[in-house]
XYZ file of C-alpha atoms in Angstrom:
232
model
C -18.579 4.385 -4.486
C -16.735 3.906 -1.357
C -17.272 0.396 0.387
C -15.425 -1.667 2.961
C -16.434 -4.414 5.478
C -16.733 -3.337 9.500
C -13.102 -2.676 10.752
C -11.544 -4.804 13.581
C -8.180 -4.684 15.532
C -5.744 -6.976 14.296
C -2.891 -8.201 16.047
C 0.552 -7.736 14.487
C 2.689 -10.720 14.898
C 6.093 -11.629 14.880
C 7.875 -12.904 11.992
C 6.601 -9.904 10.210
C 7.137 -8.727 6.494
C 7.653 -5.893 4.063
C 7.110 -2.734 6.416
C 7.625 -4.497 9.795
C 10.173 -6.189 9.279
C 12.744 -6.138 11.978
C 10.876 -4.432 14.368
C 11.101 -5.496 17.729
C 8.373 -7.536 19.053
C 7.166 -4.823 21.740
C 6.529 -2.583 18.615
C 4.738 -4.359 16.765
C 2.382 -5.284 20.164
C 1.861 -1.305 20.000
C 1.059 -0.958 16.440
C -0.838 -4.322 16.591
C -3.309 -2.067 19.605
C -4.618 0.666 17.293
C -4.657 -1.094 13.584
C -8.153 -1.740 12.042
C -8.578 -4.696 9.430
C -10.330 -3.841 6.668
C -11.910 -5.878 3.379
C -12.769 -4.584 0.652
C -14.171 -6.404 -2.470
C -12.766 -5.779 -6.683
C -13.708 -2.197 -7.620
C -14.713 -0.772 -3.736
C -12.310 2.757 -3.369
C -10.496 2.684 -0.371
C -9.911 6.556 -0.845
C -10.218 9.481 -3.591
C -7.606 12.048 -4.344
C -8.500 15.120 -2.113
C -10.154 12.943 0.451
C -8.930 13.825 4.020
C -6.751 10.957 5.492
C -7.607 9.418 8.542
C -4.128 7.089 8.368
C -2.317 4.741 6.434
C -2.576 1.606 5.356
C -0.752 -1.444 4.807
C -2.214 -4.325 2.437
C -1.882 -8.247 3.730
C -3.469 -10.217 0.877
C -4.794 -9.067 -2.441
C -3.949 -6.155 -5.242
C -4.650 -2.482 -4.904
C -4.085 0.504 -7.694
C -2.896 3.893 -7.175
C -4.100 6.134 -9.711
C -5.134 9.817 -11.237
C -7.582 11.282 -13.058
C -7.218 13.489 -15.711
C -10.011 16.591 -16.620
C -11.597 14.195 -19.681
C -12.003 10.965 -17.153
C -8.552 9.175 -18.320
C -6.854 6.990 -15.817
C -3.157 6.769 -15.029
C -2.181 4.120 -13.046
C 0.740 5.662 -10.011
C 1.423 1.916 -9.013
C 0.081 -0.988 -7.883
C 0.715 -2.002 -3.751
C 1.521 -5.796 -3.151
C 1.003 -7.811 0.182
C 3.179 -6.254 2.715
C 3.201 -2.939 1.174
C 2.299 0.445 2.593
C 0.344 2.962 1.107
C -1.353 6.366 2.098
C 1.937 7.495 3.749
C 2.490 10.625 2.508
C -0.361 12.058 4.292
C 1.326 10.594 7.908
C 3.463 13.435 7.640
C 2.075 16.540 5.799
C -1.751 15.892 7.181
C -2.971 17.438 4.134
C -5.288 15.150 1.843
C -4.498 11.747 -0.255
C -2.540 13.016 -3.627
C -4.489 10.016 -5.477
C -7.079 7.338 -5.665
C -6.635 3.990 -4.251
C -9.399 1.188 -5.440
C -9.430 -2.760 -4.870
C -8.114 -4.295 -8.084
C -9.470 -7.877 -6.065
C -10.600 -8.662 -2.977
C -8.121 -7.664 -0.646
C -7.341 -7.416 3.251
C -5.748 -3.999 4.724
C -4.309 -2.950 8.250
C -5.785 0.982 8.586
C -3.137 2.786 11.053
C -4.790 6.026 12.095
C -2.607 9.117 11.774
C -2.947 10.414 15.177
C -2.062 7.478 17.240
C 0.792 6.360 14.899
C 2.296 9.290 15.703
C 2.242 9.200 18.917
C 4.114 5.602 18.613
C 6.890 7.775 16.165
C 7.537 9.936 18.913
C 8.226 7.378 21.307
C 10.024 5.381 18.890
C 12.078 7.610 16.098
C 13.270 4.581 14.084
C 9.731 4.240 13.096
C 10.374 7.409 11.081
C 13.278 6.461 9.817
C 11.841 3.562 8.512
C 8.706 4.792 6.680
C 10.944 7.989 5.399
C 12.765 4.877 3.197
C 10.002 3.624 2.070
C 8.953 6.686 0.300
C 12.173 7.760 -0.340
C 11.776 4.381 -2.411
C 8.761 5.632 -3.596
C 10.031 8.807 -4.992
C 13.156 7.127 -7.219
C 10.196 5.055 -8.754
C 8.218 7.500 -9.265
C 10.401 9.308 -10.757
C 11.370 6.698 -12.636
C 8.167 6.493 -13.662
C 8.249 9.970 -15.241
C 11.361 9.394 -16.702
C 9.842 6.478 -18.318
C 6.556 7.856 -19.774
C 7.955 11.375 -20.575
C 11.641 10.348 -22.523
C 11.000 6.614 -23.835
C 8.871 5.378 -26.155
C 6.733 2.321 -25.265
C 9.223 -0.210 -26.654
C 11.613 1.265 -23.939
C 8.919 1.642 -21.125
C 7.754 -1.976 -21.921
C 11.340 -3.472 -20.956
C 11.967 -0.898 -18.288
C 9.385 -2.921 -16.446
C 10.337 -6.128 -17.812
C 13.647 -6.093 -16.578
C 12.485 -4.244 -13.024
C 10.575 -7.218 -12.465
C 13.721 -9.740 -13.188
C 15.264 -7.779 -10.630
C 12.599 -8.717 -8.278
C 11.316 -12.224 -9.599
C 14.290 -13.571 -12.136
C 13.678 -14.142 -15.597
C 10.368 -15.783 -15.330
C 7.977 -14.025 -13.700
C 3.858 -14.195 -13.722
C 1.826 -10.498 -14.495
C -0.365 -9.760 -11.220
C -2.126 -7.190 -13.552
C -3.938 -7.390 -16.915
C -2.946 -5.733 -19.893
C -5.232 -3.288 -20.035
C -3.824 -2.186 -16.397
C -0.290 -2.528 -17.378
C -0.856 -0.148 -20.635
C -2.064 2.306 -18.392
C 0.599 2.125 -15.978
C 3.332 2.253 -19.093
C 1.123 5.017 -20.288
C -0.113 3.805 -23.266
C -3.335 1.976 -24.740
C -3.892 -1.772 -24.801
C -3.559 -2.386 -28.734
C -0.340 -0.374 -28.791
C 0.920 -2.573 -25.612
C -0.223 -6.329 -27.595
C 1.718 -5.070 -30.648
C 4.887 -4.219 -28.862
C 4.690 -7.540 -27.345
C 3.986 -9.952 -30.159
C 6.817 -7.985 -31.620
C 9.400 -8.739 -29.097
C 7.967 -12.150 -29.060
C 8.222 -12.455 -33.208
C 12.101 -11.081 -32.658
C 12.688 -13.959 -29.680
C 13.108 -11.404 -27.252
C 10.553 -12.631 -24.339
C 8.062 -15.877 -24.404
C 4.883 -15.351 -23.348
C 2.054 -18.178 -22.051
C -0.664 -16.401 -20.545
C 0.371 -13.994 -17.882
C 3.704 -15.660 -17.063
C 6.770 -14.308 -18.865
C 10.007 -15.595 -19.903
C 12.543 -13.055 -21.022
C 15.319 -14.729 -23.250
C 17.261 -11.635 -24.102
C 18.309 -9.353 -21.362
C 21.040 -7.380 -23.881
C 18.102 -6.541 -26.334
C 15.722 -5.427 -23.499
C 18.449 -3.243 -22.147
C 19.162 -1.609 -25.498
C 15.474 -0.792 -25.665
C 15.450 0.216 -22.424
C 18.003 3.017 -23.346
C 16.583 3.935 -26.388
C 16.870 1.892 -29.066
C 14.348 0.990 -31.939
C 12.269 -1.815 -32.385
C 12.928 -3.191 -35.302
């Protein structure tokens, strides 16, 4: 079921972050005039897959998961969006309807940016384009990525394919915003199969583990696993 608290316009302030970033103070004023806060609560769908989009959106505190459905009622988690993240782009451009689902994986705050008047910013200001065209440009390599991932490598590899995309981001010790249950279905697997590969790697001193927070201790061995080689 679809839920959300009563929208309200929500001033866009300078320094901004992720998406906004850079912009020019006057800009952000603009976007700041037609963006609608929303709150949503764990579990409340922000949109379904086929829905018609009314905007985008852009996520300021909390977790939210992109994800299919298949025929038989099997999730596959897309991605998960991050504070300062957009999502629902796509649909800026093509007008058609939202590819996926989006749901609150916790209480979380969004800026809605209707289609219609954002575009009328974009063609006033064309580096706005050029801007949100990188961002799913972005999107696309990780997506296909993604693919790459689930399709080629088995879940030893996919498992530190992620590991070591999140050193990139974080350094060697980084916490889990998701649970494993989450994270299986994102590496396209099931949670038992996901627990095993991990107290494996943990038996062979490959990562540490203390609750969500991991520790990887040997980047050469994720890498080889990463490219294809067994678990032993």
């Amino acid at each position: 079921m679809k839920h959300g608290s009563a929208e309200r316009k929500k001033d866009i302030v300078a320094p901004a972050a992720g998406f906004f970033a850079d912009m020019p103070v006057e800009l952000l004023r603009e976007l700041g005039k037609i963006a609608a806060e929303r709150v949503y609560e764990k579990g409340d769908m922000i949109f379904y897959e086929g829905e018609n989009s009314t905007g985008f959106y852009m996520l300021l505190t909390g977790l939210i998961k992109i994800y299919k459905l298949s025929m038989e009622g099997k999730e596959q988690i897309l991605q998960f969006i991050k504070p300062n993240e957009t999502f629902g782009e796509v649909v800026v451009f093509s007008g058609k309807a939202f590819p996926a689902h989006a749901e609150a994986a916790e209480k979380s705050r969004v800026l809605l940016f209707p289609r219609k008047d954002f575009l009328e910013i974009i063609r006033a200001n064309p580096n706005l384009a050029l801007a949100m065209l990188a961002i799913l440009s972005e999107r696309l390599r990780r997506f296909t990525v993604q693919v790459e991932n689930i399709s080629l490598k088995e879940v030893p590899g996919r498992l530190a394919s992620y590991f070591l995309y999140l050193s990139k981001q974080e350094g060697e010790t980084f916490s889990l915003e998701i649970s494993k249950g989450q994270l299986a279905s994102l590496l396209g697997t099931i949670p038992e199969t996901l627990s095993r590969i991990l107290t494996r790697m943990k038996e062979l001193g490959i990562v540490e583990e203390a609750g969500r927070q991991i520790r990887l201790l040997d980047i050469s061995q994720l890498m080889a696993l990463a490219e294809g080689e067994k678990l032993v």
